[in-house]
mmCIF file of C-alpha atoms in Angstrom:
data_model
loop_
_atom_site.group_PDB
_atom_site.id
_atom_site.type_symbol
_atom_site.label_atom_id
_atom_site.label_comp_id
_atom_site.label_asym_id
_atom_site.label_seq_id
_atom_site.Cartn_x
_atom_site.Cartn_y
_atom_site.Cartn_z
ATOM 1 C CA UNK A 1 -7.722 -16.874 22.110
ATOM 2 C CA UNK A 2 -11.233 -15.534 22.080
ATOM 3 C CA UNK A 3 -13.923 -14.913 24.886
ATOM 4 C CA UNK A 4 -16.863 -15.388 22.841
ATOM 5 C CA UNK A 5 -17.372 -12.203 21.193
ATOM 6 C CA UNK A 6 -17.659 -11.027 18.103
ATOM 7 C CA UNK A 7 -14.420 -12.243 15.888
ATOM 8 C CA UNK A 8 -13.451 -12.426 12.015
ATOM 9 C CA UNK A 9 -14.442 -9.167 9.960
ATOM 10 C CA UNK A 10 -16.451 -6.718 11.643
ATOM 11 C CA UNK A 11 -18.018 -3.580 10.241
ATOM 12 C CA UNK A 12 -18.241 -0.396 12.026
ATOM 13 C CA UNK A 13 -21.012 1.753 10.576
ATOM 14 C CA UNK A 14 -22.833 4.732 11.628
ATOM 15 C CA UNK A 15 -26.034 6.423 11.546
ATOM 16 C CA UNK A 16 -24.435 9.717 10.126
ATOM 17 C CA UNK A 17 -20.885 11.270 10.207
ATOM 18 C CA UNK A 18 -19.252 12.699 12.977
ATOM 19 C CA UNK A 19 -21.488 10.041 15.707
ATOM 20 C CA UNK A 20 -17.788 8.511 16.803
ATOM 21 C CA UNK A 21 -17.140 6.084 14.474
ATOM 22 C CA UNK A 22 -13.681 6.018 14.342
ATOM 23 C CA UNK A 23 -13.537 6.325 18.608
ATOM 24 C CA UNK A 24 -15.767 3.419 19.105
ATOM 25 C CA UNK A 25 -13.323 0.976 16.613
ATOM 26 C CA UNK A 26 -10.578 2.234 18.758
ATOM 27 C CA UNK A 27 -12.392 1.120 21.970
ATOM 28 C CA UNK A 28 -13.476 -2.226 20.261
ATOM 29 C CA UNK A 29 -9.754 -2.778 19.352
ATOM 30 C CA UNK A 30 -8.385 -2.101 23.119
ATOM 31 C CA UNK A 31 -11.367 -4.281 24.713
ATOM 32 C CA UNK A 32 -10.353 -7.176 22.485
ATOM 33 C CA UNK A 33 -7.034 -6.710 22.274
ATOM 34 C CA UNK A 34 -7.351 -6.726 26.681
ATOM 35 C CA UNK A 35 -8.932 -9.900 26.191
ATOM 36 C CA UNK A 36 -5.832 -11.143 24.667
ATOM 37 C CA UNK A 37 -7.036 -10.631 20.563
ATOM 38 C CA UNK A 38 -4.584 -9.702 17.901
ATOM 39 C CA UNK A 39 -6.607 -7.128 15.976
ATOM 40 C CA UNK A 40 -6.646 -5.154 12.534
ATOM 41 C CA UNK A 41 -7.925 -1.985 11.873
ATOM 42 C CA UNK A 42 -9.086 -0.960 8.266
ATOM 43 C CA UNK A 43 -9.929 1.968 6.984
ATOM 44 C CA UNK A 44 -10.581 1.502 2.804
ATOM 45 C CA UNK A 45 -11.738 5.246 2.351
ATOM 46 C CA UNK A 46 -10.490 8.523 4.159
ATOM 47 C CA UNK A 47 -11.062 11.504 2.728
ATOM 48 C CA UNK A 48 -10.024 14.924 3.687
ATOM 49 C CA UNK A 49 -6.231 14.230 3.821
ATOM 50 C CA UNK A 50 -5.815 17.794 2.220
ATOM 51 C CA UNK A 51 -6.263 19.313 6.025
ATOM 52 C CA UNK A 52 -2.968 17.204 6.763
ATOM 53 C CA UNK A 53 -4.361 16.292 10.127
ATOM 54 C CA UNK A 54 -4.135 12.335 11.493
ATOM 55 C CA UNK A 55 -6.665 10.160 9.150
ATOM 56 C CA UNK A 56 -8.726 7.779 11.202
ATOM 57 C CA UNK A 57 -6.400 4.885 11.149
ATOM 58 C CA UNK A 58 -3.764 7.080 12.861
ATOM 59 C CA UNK A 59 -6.198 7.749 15.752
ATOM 60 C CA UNK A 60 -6.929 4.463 16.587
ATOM 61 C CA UNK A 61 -3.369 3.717 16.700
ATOM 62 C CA UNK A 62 -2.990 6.352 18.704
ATOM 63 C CA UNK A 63 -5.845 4.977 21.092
ATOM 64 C CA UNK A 64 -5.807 1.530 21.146
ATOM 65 C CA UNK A 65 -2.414 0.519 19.432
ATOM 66 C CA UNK A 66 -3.845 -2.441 17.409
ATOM 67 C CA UNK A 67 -1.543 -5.602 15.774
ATOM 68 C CA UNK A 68 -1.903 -3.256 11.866
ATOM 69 C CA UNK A 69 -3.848 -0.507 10.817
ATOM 70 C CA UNK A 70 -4.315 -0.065 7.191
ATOM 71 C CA UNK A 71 -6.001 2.583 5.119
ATOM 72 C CA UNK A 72 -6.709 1.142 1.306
ATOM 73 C CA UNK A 73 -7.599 4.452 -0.552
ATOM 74 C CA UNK A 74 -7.160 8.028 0.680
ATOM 75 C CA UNK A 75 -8.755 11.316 -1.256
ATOM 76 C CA UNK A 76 -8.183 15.141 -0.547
ATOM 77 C CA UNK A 77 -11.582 16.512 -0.271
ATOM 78 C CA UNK A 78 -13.871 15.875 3.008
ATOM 79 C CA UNK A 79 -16.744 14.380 0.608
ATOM 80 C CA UNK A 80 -18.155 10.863 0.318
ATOM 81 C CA UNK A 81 -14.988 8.427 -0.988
ATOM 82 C CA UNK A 82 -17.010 7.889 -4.072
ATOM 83 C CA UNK A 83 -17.201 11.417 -5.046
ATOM 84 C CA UNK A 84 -13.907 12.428 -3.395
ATOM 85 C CA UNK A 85 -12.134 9.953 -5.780
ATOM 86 C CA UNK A 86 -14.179 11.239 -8.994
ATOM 87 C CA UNK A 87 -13.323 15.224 -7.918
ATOM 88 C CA UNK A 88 -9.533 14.495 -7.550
ATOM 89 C CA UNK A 89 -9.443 12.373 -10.277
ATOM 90 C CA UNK A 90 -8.647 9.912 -8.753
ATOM 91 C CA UNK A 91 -9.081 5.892 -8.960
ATOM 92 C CA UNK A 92 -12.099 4.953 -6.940
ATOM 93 C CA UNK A 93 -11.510 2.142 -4.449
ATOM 94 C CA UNK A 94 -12.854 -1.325 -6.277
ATOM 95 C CA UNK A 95 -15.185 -3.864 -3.918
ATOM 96 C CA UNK A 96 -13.208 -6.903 -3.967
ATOM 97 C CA UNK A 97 -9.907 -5.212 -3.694
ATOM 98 C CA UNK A 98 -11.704 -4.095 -0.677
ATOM 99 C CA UNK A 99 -12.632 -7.248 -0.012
ATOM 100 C CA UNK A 100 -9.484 -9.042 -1.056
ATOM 101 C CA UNK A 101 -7.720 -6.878 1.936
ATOM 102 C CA UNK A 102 -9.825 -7.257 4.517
ATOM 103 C CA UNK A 103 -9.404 -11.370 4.124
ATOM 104 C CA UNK A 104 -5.664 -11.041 4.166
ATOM 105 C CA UNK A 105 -6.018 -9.648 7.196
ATOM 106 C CA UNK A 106 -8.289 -11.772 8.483
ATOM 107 C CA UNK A 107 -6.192 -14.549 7.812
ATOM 108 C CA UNK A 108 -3.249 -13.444 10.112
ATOM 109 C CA UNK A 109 -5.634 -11.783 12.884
ATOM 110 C CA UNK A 110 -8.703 -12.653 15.563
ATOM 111 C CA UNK A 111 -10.307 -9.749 14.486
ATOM 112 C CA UNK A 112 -10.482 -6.950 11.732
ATOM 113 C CA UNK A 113 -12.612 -3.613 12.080
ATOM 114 C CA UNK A 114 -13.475 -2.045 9.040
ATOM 115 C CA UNK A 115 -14.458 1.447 9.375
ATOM 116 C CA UNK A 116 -16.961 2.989 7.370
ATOM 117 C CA UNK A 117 -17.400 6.387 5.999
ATOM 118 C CA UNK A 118 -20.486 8.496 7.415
ATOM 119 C CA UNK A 119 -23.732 6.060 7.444
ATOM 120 C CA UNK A 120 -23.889 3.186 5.753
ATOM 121 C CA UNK A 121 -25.160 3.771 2.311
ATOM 122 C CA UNK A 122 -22.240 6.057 1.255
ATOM 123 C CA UNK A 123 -21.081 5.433 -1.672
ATOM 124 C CA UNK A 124 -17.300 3.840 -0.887
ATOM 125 C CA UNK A 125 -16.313 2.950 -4.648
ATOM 126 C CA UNK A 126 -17.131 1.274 -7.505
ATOM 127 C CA UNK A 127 -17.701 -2.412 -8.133
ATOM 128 C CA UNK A 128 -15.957 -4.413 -11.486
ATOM 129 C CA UNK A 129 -19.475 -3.348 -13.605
ATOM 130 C CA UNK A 130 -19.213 0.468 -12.653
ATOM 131 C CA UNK A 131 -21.778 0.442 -10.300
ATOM 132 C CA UNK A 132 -21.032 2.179 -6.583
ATOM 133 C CA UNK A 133 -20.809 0.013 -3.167
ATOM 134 C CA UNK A 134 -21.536 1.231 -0.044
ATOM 135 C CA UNK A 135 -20.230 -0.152 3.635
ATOM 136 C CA UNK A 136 -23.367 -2.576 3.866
ATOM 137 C CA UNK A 137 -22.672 -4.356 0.528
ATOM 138 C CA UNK A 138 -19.204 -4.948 1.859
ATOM 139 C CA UNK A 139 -20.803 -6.185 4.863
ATOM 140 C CA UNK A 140 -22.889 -8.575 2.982
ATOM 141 C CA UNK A 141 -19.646 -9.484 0.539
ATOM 142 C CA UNK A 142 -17.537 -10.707 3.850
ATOM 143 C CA UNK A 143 -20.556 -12.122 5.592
ATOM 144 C CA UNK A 144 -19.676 -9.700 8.496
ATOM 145 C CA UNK A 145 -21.767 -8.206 11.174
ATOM 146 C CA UNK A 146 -22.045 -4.663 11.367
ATOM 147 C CA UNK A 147 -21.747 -2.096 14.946
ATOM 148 C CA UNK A 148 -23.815 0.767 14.145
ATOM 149 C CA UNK A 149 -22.535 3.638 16.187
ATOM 150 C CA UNK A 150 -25.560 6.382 17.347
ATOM 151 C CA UNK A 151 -26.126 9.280 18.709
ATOM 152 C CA UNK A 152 -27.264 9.492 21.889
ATOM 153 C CA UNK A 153 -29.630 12.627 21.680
ATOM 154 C CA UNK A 154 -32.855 13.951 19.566
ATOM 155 C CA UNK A 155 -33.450 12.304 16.821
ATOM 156 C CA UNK A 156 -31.014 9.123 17.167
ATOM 157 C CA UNK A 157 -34.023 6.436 16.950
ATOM 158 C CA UNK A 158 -35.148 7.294 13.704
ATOM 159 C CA UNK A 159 -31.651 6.807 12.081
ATOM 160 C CA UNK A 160 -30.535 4.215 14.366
ATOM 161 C CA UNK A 161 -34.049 2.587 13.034
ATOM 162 C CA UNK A 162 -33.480 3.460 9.553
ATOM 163 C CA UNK A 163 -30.149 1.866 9.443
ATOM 164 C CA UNK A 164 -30.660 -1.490 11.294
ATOM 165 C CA UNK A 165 -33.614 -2.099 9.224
ATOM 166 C CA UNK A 166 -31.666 -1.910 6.582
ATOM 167 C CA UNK A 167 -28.745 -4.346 7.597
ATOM 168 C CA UNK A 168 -31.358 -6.455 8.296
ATOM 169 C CA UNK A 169 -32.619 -6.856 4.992
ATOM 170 C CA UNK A 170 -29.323 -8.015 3.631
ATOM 171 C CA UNK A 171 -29.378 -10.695 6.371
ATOM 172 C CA UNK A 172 -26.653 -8.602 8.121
ATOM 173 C CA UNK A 173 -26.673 -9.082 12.186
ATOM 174 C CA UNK A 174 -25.860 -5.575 14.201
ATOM 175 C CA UNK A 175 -25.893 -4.155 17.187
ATOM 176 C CA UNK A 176 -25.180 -0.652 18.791
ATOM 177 C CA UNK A 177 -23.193 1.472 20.359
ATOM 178 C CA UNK A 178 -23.478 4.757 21.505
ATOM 179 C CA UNK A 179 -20.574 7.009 20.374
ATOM 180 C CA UNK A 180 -21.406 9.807 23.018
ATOM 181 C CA UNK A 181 -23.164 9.152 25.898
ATOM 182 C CA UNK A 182 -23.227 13.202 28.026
ATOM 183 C CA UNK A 183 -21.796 13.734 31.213
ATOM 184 C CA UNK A 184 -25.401 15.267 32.055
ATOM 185 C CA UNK A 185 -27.594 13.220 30.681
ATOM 186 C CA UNK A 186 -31.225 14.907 30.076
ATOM 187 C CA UNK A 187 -34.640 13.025 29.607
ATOM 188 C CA UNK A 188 -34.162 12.565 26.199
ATOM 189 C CA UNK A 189 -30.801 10.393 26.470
ATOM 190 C CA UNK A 190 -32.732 8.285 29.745
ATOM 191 C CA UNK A 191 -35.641 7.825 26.958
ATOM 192 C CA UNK A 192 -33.567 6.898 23.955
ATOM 193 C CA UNK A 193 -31.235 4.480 25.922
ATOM 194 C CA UNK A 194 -34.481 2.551 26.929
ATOM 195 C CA UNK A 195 -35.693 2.080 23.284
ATOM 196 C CA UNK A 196 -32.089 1.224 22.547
ATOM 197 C CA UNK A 197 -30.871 -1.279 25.021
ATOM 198 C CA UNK A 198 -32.306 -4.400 23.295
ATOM 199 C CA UNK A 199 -29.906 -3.862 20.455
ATOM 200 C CA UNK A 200 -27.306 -1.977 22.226
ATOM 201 C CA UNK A 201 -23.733 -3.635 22.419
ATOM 202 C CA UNK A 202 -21.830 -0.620 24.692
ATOM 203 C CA UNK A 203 -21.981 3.117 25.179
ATOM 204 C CA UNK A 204 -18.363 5.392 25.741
ATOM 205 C CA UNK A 205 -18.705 8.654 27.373
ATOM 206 C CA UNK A 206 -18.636 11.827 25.588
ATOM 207 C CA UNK A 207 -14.524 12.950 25.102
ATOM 208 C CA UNK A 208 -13.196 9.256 24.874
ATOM 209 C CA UNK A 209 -11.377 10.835 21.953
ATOM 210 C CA UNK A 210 -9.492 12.772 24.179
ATOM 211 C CA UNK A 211 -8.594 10.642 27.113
ATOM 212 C CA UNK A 212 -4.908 9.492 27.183
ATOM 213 C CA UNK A 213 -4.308 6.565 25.667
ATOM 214 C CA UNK A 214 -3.797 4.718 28.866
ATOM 215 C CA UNK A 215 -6.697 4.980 30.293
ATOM 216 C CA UNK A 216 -8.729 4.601 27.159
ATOM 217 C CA UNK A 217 -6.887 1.185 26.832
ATOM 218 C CA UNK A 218 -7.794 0.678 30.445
ATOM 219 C CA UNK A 219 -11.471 2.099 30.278
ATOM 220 C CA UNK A 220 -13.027 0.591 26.905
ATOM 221 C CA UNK A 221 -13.765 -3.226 28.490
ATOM 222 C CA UNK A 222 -15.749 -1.284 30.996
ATOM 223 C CA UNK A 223 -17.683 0.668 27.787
ATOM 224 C CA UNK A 224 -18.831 -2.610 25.838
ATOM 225 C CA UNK A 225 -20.544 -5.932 26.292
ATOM 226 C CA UNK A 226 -19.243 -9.049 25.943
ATOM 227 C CA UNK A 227 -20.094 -9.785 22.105
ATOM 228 C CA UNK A 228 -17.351 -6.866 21.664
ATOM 229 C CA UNK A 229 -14.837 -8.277 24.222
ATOM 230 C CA UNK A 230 -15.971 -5.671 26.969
ATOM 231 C CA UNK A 231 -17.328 -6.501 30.787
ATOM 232 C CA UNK A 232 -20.348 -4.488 30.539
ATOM 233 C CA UNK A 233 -23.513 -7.010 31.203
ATOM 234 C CA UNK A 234 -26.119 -5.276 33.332
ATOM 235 C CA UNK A 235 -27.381 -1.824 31.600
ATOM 236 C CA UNK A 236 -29.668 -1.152 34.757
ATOM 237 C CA UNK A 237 -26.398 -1.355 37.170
ATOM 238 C CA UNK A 238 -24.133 1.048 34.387
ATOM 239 C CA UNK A 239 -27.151 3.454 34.507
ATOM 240 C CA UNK A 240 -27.188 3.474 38.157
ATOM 241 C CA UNK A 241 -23.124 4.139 38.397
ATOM 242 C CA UNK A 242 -23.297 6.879 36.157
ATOM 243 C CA UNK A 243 -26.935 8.576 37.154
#
């Protein structure tokens, strides 16, 4: 069963690290899984497990409770997979292992969020000839489309620019989401939301993270459109709710 959204492999990107990636999978996992979806969550690079705190998968298990969450390579250091991999000495996650897992999955699910690592031109491994792959060639590998999650204050439209432009060049389609929208919004976040809204696909309010599960399963339709599974359709009548 599907509603019309997005379905198959999708890739969740972001303009930098820390802008809520790993939040906004977990509230496209509950919205679709609400609208009756069986969903899979991949990670294929976390690094920092040395701080022995939950890795991303865990937290959007924790969230939204998909069908499987998988992470395909995991490093110690809180670098770039890439270079986490090479300073542990450790093997480097190939591309179309990668790819390989996120068709399995695929294959037994609606929908399968892969979850990036900082923006989208990290380097995630290597490919068979040595060379390093980043989030948007995996996009381009699985034919995916790509949510590009943004921040919602100074300096977002640059990035947010930077980064579509680029998917766009590989013939990738995105949209995005804000991973933080303020509970006191100032001009700047009224501003940026205009230049944003005809590419914007949802918004979650800042502390999602942090809700109880529950209600974040509860909440997230409200948070995204309908090309992510949510109820959201009419940006004017969400700004006036929450203004």
């Amino acid at each position: 069963m599907t509603d019309g959204g997005w379905t198959g492999p999708v890739l969740v990107t972001g303009t930098d690290t820390g802008v809520g990636k790993t939040v906004v999978t977990a509230a496209i996992a509950a919205a679709a899984q609400a609208a009756g979806l069986r969903v899979a969550v991949i990670k294929p690079g976390q690094t920092g497990t040395a701080t022995g705190e939950p890795g991303d998968a865990d937290s959007v298990t924790r969230l939204a409770a998909p069908l499987t969450a998988r992470t395909l390579a995991s490093y110690p250091d809180p670098l770039a997979p890439l270079a986490a991999a090479r300073v542990a000495e450790l093997e480097p996650l190939e591309l179309y292992a990668a790819v390989d897992a996120v068709r399995e999955e695929a294959d037994k699910h609606d929908l399968v969020l892969v979850e990036g690592a900082g923006g989208l031109l990290v380097p995630m491994g290597l490919r068979p000839s040595g060379e390093p792959w980043t989030v948007a060639d995996l996009a381009v590998s699985l034919g995916a489309p790509a949510v590009v999650v943004a921040r919602a204050g100074l300096g977002t439209l640059n990035h947010t620019a930077l980064t579509l432009e680029a998917l766009e060049r590989r013939a990738v389609p995105a949209g995005v989401v804000i991973g933080a929208w303020p509970a006191a919004p100032e001009l700047v976040h009224w501003t940026n939301l205009t230049d944003l809204v005809p590419n914007l696909l949802g918004a979650l309010p800042d502390g999602a993270g942090g809700m109880d599960p529950g209600v974040f399963r509860r909440s997230a339709p409200g948070w995204l459109t309908p090309a992510l599974h949510g109820v959201l359709d009419d940006w004017r009548t969400w700004a006036e709710d929450i203004s």
